[in-house]
PDB file of C-alpha atoms in Angstrom:
ATOM      1  CA  ILE T   1      -9.830   9.986  16.721  1.00  0.00           C
ATOM      2  CA  MET T   2      -6.457  11.744  16.899  1.00  0.00           C
ATOM      3  CA  LEU T   3      -6.608  11.641  20.695  1.00  0.00           C
ATOM      4  CA  ILE T   4      -7.297   7.892  20.545  1.00  0.00           C
ATOM      5  CA  LEU T   5      -4.372   7.386  18.137  1.00  0.00           C
ATOM      6  CA  VAL T   6      -1.924   9.490  20.154  1.00  0.00           C
ATOM      7  CA  LEU T   7      -2.844   7.990  23.526  1.00  0.00           C
ATOM      8  CA  GLY T   8      -2.980   4.468  22.063  1.00  0.00           C
ATOM      9  CA  GLY T   9       0.423   4.956  20.450  1.00  0.00           C
ATOM     10  CA  LEU T  10       1.928   6.230  23.709  1.00  0.00           C
ATOM     11  CA  MET T  11       0.493   3.284  25.639  1.00  0.00           C
ATOM     12  CA  LEU T  12       1.716   0.775  23.054  1.00  0.00           C
ATOM     13  CA  VAL T  13       5.292   2.081  22.824  1.00  0.00           C
ATOM     14  CA  ARG T  14       5.629   2.426  26.588  1.00  0.00           C
ATOM     15  CA  GLY T  15       5.789  -1.316  27.041  1.00  0.00           C
ATOM     16  CA  LEU T  16       8.050  -2.216  24.108  1.00  0.00           C
ATOM     17  CA  LYS T  17      10.261  -5.232  24.705  1.00  0.00           C
ATOM     18  CA  PHE T  18      13.248  -6.676  22.894  1.00  0.00           C
ATOM     19  CA  VAL T  19      11.393  -9.999  22.720  1.00  0.00           C
ATOM     20  CA  PRO T  20       7.899  -8.886  21.664  1.00  0.00           C
ATOM     21  CA  ASP T  21       4.668 -10.239  23.072  1.00  0.00           C
ATOM     22  CA  LYS T  22       1.468 -10.811  21.073  1.00  0.00           C
ATOM     23  CA  GLY T  23       0.287  -7.191  21.159  1.00  0.00           C
ATOM     24  CA  GLN T  24       3.669  -5.852  20.094  1.00  0.00           C
ATOM     25  CA  ASN T  25       3.873  -8.467  17.329  1.00  0.00           C
ATOM     26  CA  LEU T  26       0.513  -7.323  15.968  1.00  0.00           C
ATOM     27  CA  LEU T  27       1.567  -3.665  16.099  1.00  0.00           C
ATOM     28  CA  GLU T  28       4.880  -4.422  14.371  1.00  0.00           C
ATOM     29  CA  LEU T  29       3.041  -6.458  11.736  1.00  0.00           C
ATOM     30  CA  LEU T  30       0.685  -3.556  10.971  1.00  0.00           C
ATOM     31  CA  VAL T  31       3.313  -0.817  10.971  1.00  0.00           C
ATOM     32  CA  GLY T  32       5.999  -2.878   9.234  1.00  0.00           C
ATOM     33  CA  GLY T  33       3.572  -4.322   6.705  1.00  0.00           C
ATOM     34  CA  LEU T  34       2.329  -0.859   5.744  1.00  0.00           C
ATOM     35  CA  GLU T  35       5.911   0.392   5.403  1.00  0.00           C
ATOM     36  CA  ASP T  36       6.949  -2.588   3.255  1.00  0.00           C
ATOM     37  CA  PHE T  37       3.838  -2.081   1.128  1.00  0.00           C
ATOM     38  CA  MET T  38       4.765   1.551   0.545  1.00  0.00           C
ATOM     39  CA  VAL T  39       8.465   0.892  -0.128  1.00  0.00           C
ATOM     40  CA  GLY T  40       7.484  -1.816  -2.618  1.00  0.00           C
ATOM     41  CA  ILE T  41       5.668   0.840  -4.664  1.00  0.00           C
ATOM     42  CA  THR T  42       7.841   3.940  -4.201  1.00  0.00           C
ATOM     43  CA  GLY T  43      11.252   2.397  -3.583  1.00  0.00           C
ATOM     44  CA  PRO T  44      13.453   3.146  -0.556  1.00  0.00           C
ATOM     45  CA  GLU T  45      13.152   6.929  -1.001  1.00  0.00           C
ATOM     46  CA  GLY T  46       9.441   6.603  -0.208  1.00  0.00           C
ATOM     47  CA  ARG T  47      10.248   6.018   3.463  1.00  0.00           C
ATOM     48  CA  THR T  48      10.466   9.797   3.817  1.00  0.00           C
ATOM     49  CA  PHE T  49       6.701  10.058   3.348  1.00  0.00           C
ATOM     50  CA  TYR T  50       5.780   7.010   5.398  1.00  0.00           C
ATOM     51  CA  PRO T  51       4.692   9.006   8.497  1.00  0.00           C
ATOM     52  CA  PHE T  52       2.115  10.880   6.418  1.00  0.00           C
ATOM     53  CA  ILE T  53       0.769   7.703   4.808  1.00  0.00           C
ATOM     54  CA  ALA T  54       0.676   5.782   8.108  1.00  0.00           C
ATOM     55  CA  THR T  55      -1.121   8.653   9.844  1.00  0.00           C
ATOM     56  CA  LEU T  56      -3.665   8.835   7.016  1.00  0.00           C
ATOM     57  CA  PHE T  57      -4.215   5.075   7.046  1.00  0.00           C
ATOM     58  CA  PHE T  58      -4.730   4.736  10.796  1.00  0.00           C
ATOM     59  CA  TYR T  59      -6.806   7.919  11.043  1.00  0.00           C
ATOM     60  CA  ILE T  60      -9.120   6.762   8.259  1.00  0.00           C
ATOM     61  CA  LEU T  61      -9.307   3.212   9.641  1.00  0.00           C
ATOM     62  CA  PHE T  62     -10.248   4.316  13.160  1.00  0.00           C
ATOM     63  CA  SER T  63     -12.634   6.967  11.810  1.00  0.00           C
ATOM     64  CA  ASN T  64     -14.371   4.341   9.699  1.00  0.00           C
ATOM     65  CA  LEU T  65     -14.579   1.855  12.564  1.00  0.00           C
ATOM     66  CA  LEU T  66     -15.999   4.455  14.955  1.00  0.00           C
ATOM     67  CA  GLY T  67     -19.257   4.409  13.017  1.00  0.00           C
ATOM     68  CA  LEU T  68     -19.778   0.761  13.948  1.00  0.00           C
ATOM     69  CA  LEU T  69     -20.245   1.704  17.604  1.00  0.00           C
ATOM     70  CA  PRO T  70     -23.840   2.513  18.544  1.00  0.00           C
ATOM     71  CA  GLY T  71     -24.385   6.239  18.934  1.00  0.00           C
ATOM     72  CA  PHE T  72     -21.311   7.267  16.936  1.00  0.00           C
ATOM     73  CA  PHE T  73     -20.952   8.513  13.379  1.00  0.00           C
ATOM     74  CA  SER T  74     -17.818   8.033  11.264  1.00  0.00           C
ATOM     75  CA  PRO T  75     -15.995  11.321  10.660  1.00  0.00           C
ATOM     76  CA  THR T  76     -15.145  10.023   7.189  1.00  0.00           C
ATOM     77  CA  ALA T  77     -18.872   9.914   6.382  1.00  0.00           C
ATOM     78  CA  ASN T  78     -18.611  13.716   6.199  1.00  0.00           C
ATOM     79  CA  LEU T  79     -17.322  15.151   2.920  1.00  0.00           C
ATOM     80  CA  ASN T  80     -15.416  17.921   4.731  1.00  0.00           C
ATOM     81  CA  THR T  81     -13.167  15.389   6.449  1.00  0.00           C
ATOM     82  CA  THR T  82     -12.390  13.379   3.339  1.00  0.00           C
ATOM     83  CA  LEU T  83     -11.913  16.517   1.247  1.00  0.00           C
ATOM     84  CA  SER T  84      -9.389  17.928   3.720  1.00  0.00           C
ATOM     85  CA  MET T  85      -7.323  14.723   3.582  1.00  0.00           C
ATOM     86  CA  ALA T  86      -7.500  14.666  -0.225  1.00  0.00           C
ATOM     87  CA  ILE T  87      -6.315  18.277  -0.447  1.00  0.00           C
ATOM     88  CA  CYS T  88      -3.395  17.556   1.895  1.00  0.00           C
ATOM     89  CA  THR T  89      -2.426  14.581  -0.279  1.00  0.00           C
ATOM     90  CA  PHE T  90      -2.744  16.691  -3.448  1.00  0.00           C
ATOM     91  CA  ILE T  91      -0.520  19.463  -2.070  1.00  0.00           C
ATOM     92  CA  LEU T  92       2.085  17.020  -0.740  1.00  0.00           C
ATOM     93  CA  THR T  93       2.175  15.228  -4.110  1.00  0.00           C
ATOM     94  CA  HIS T  94       3.249  18.417  -5.857  1.00  0.00           C
ATOM     95  CA  ILE T  95       5.677  19.359  -3.086  1.00  0.00           C
ATOM     96  CA  ILE T  96       7.313  15.951  -3.603  1.00  0.00           C
ATOM     97  CA  GLY T  97       7.445  16.517  -7.371  1.00  0.00           C
ATOM     98  CA  ILE T  98       9.116  19.909  -6.940  1.00  0.00           C
ATOM     99  CA  LYS T  99      11.500  18.510  -4.325  1.00  0.00           C
ATOM    100  CA  TYR T 100      12.646  15.703  -6.631  1.00  0.00           C
ATOM    101  CA  HIS T 101      12.713  17.584  -9.943  1.00  0.00           C
ATOM    102  CA  GLY T 102      12.757  21.286  -9.228  1.00  0.00           C
ATOM    103  CA  ILE T 103      11.330  23.388 -12.040  1.00  0.00           C
ATOM    104  CA  LYS T 104      11.600  20.375 -14.377  1.00  0.00           C
ATOM    105  CA  TYR T 105       8.530  19.006 -12.601  1.00  0.00           C
ATOM    106  CA  VAL T 106       6.499  21.068 -15.083  1.00  0.00           C
ATOM    107  CA  LYS T 107       7.449  18.483 -17.742  1.00  0.00           C
ATOM    108  CA  HIS T 108       5.038  16.087 -16.035  1.00  0.00           C
ATOM    109  CA  PHE T 109       2.209  18.294 -17.247  1.00  0.00           C
ATOM    110  CA  LEU T 110       3.399  19.018 -20.794  1.00  0.00           C
ATOM    111  CA  GLY T 111       3.506  15.583 -22.390  1.00  0.00           C
ATOM    112  CA  PRO T 112       6.153  14.107 -24.708  1.00  0.00           C
ATOM    113  CA  VAL T 113       5.318  16.093 -27.884  1.00  0.00           C
ATOM    114  CA  TRP T 114       6.020  19.824 -27.639  1.00  0.00           C
ATOM    115  CA  PRO T 115       3.421  21.017 -30.203  1.00  0.00           C
ATOM    116  CA  LEU T 116       0.727  19.339 -28.073  1.00  0.00           C
ATOM    117  CA  ALA T 117       2.026  20.803 -24.792  1.00  0.00           C
ATOM    118  CA  PRO T 118      -0.798  23.376 -24.317  1.00  0.00           C
ATOM    119  CA  LEU T 119      -3.462  20.708 -24.794  1.00  0.00           C
ATOM    120  CA  MET T 120      -1.616  18.230 -22.571  1.00  0.00           C
ATOM    121  CA  LEU T 121      -1.253  20.892 -19.871  1.00  0.00           C
ATOM    122  CA  VAL T 122      -5.018  21.372 -19.717  1.00  0.00           C
ATOM    123  CA  ILE T 123      -5.662  17.611 -19.697  1.00  0.00           C
ATOM    124  CA  GLU T 124      -3.035  16.961 -17.015  1.00  0.00           C
ATOM    125  CA  LEU T 125      -4.328  19.778 -14.800  1.00  0.00           C
ATOM    126  CA  ILE T 126      -7.861  18.412 -15.039  1.00  0.00           C
ATOM    127  CA  GLY T 127      -6.517  14.927 -14.231  1.00  0.00           C
ATOM    128  CA  HIS T 128      -4.599  16.167 -11.203  1.00  0.00           C
ATOM    129  CA  PHE T 129      -7.513  18.167  -9.803  1.00  0.00           C
ATOM    130  CA  ALA T 130      -9.798  15.174 -10.404  1.00  0.00           C
ATOM    131  CA  ARG T 131      -7.631  13.257  -7.927  1.00  0.00           C
ATOM    132  CA  ILE T 132      -8.997  15.430  -5.135  1.00  0.00           C
ATOM    133  CA  MET T 133     -12.551  14.582  -6.116  1.00  0.00           C
ATOM    134  CA  SER T 134     -11.720  10.913  -6.611  1.00  0.00           C
ATOM    135  CA  LEU T 135     -10.059  10.500  -3.220  1.00  0.00           C
ATOM    136  CA  SER T 136     -12.621  12.445  -1.231  1.00  0.00           C
ATOM    137  CA  ILE T 137     -15.862  11.285  -2.839  1.00  0.00           C
ATOM    138  CA  ARG T 138     -14.865   7.593  -2.988  1.00  0.00           C
ATOM    139  CA  LEU T 139     -14.137   7.451   0.735  1.00  0.00           C
ATOM    140  CA  PHE T 140     -17.115   9.625   1.681  1.00  0.00           C
ATOM    141  CA  GLY T 141     -19.587   7.678  -0.457  1.00  0.00           C
ATOM    142  CA  ASN T 142     -18.538   4.245   0.751  1.00  0.00           C
ATOM    143  CA  ILE T 143     -18.499   5.143   4.438  1.00  0.00           C
ATOM    144  CA  PHE T 144     -21.708   7.198   4.225  1.00  0.00           C
ATOM    145  CA  GLY T 145     -23.384   4.228   2.524  1.00  0.00           C
ATOM    146  CA  LYS T 146     -22.092   1.877   5.230  1.00  0.00           C
ATOM    147  CA  GLU T 147     -23.468   4.186   7.924  1.00  0.00           C
ATOM    148  CA  LYS T 148     -26.903   4.370   6.281  1.00  0.00           C
ATOM    149  CA  VAL T 149     -27.169   0.597   5.765  1.00  0.00           C
ATOM    150  CA  LEU T 150     -26.153  -0.087   9.373  1.00  0.00           C
ATOM    151  CA  GLY T 151     -28.554   2.581  10.629  1.00  0.00           C
ATOM    152  CA  ILE T 152     -31.456   1.082   8.689  1.00  0.00           C
ATOM    153  CA  LEU T 153     -30.663  -2.452   9.872  1.00  0.00           C
ATOM    154  CA  PHE T 154     -30.282  -1.386  13.497  1.00  0.00           C
ATOM    155  CA  GLY T 155     -33.589   0.474  13.179  1.00  0.00           C
ATOM    156  CA  LEU T 156     -35.313  -2.621  11.832  1.00  0.00           C
ATOM    157  CA  VAL T 157     -33.730  -5.219  14.113  1.00  0.00           C
ATOM    158  CA  GLY T 158     -32.954  -3.068  17.147  1.00  0.00           C
ATOM    159  CA  PHE T 159     -30.050  -3.613  19.487  1.00  0.00           C
ATOM    160  CA  THR T 160     -30.718  -7.262  20.198  1.00  0.00           C
ATOM    161  CA  VAL T 161     -28.209  -9.951  20.965  1.00  0.00           C
ATOM    162  CA  LEU T 162     -28.391 -11.056  17.337  1.00  0.00           C
ATOM    163  CA  LEU T 163     -27.308  -7.819  15.722  1.00  0.00           C
ATOM    164  CA  PRO T 164     -27.008  -8.040  11.967  1.00  0.00           C
ATOM    165  CA  LEU T 165     -23.603  -9.656  12.373  1.00  0.00           C
ATOM    166  CA  PRO T 166     -22.867 -10.224   8.680  1.00  0.00           C
ATOM    167  CA  ILE T 167     -23.436  -6.527   7.978  1.00  0.00           C
ATOM    168  CA  VAL T 168     -21.193  -5.522  10.892  1.00  0.00           C
ATOM    169  CA  VAL T 169     -18.439  -7.821   9.577  1.00  0.00           C
ATOM    170  CA  LEU T 170     -18.943  -6.302   6.136  1.00  0.00           C
ATOM    171  CA  GLY T 171     -18.705  -2.838   7.730  1.00  0.00           C
ATOM    172  CA  ILE T 172     -15.347  -3.758   9.305  1.00  0.00           C
ATOM    173  CA  LEU T 173     -14.109  -5.062   5.963  1.00  0.00           C
ATOM    174  CA  VAL T 174     -15.262  -1.908   4.134  1.00  0.00           C
ATOM    175  CA  SER T 175     -13.601   0.258   6.798  1.00  0.00           C
ATOM    176  CA  PHE T 176     -10.253  -1.480   6.328  1.00  0.00           C
ATOM    177  CA  ILE T 177     -10.443  -1.604   2.524  1.00  0.00           C
ATOM    178  CA  GLN T 178     -11.334   2.076   2.204  1.00  0.00           C
ATOM    179  CA  ALA T 179      -8.429   3.102   4.460  1.00  0.00           C
ATOM    180  CA  LEU T 180      -6.115   0.915   2.381  1.00  0.00           C
ATOM    181  CA  VAL T 181      -7.426   2.288  -0.938  1.00  0.00           C
ATOM    182  CA  PHE T 182      -6.949   5.906   0.154  1.00  0.00           C
ATOM    183  CA  ALA T 183      -3.401   5.147   1.340  1.00  0.00           C
ATOM    184  CA  LEU T 184      -2.600   3.159  -1.826  1.00  0.00           C
ATOM    185  CA  LEU T 185      -3.791   5.914  -4.151  1.00  0.00           C
ATOM    186  CA  SER T 186      -1.801   8.487  -2.169  1.00  0.00           C
ATOM    187  CA  ILE T 187       1.308   6.300  -2.474  1.00  0.00           C
ATOM    188  CA  VAL T 188       0.763   5.920  -6.224  1.00  0.00           C
ATOM    189  CA  TYR T 189       0.424   9.696  -6.612  1.00  0.00           C
ATOM    190  CA  PHE T 190       3.632  10.219  -4.631  1.00  0.00           C
ATOM    191  CA  ALA T 191       5.464   7.623  -6.729  1.00  0.00           C
ATOM    192  CA  GLY T 192       4.247   9.321  -9.914  1.00  0.00           C
ATOM    193  CA  ALA T 193       5.540  12.672  -8.688  1.00  0.00           C
ATOM    194  CA  MET T 194       8.963  11.124  -7.957  1.00  0.00           C
ATOM    195  CA  GLU T 195       9.313   9.543 -11.409  1.00  0.00           C
ATOM    196  CA  GLU T 196      11.056  11.247 -14.258  1.00  0.00           C
ATOM    197  CA  ALA T 197       8.781  12.843 -16.852  1.00  0.00           C
ATOM    198  CA  HIS T 198       8.632  10.949 -20.157  1.00  0.00           C
TER     199      HIS T 198
END
């Protein structure tokens, strides 16, 4: 998938023009739309993390779509892949928090009332570690389910001219939505780490 993304990116930027053609317009719409989406949530300072979010989004999207090709299996239908991306997002979230707040980032975990700080610390830590599980299992479960449904339908119908087209269209939609959800949640976590503690 990374080889496809790198080679595709090199081929697409090689022919960039001042007056874009249809392919360049589509690429600019995707890349610019994702950037505007992220900046709308995080503010202008979120542009610093855009390369990470864009890489995640396109990697997940192409990984999800790969499973629609006969003979291929989506890498995101493996929990190891989704877990590794969730852990990277988790670590980067806290790096961002420390970068923006320094040692004061600890206030995010202590809550607004000091006598309740030990209890809030435990609750916040559980909540933050649950993000890893939430990100990884949501993506894995949805894509694994899509793979199984498509596999069963292809087994029943076979590779005829009339493939189960509605299910394939649904698979494309699920692939896009799951990539968008993972990117959106990562952006929200980054924005939360950049905010001041209450």
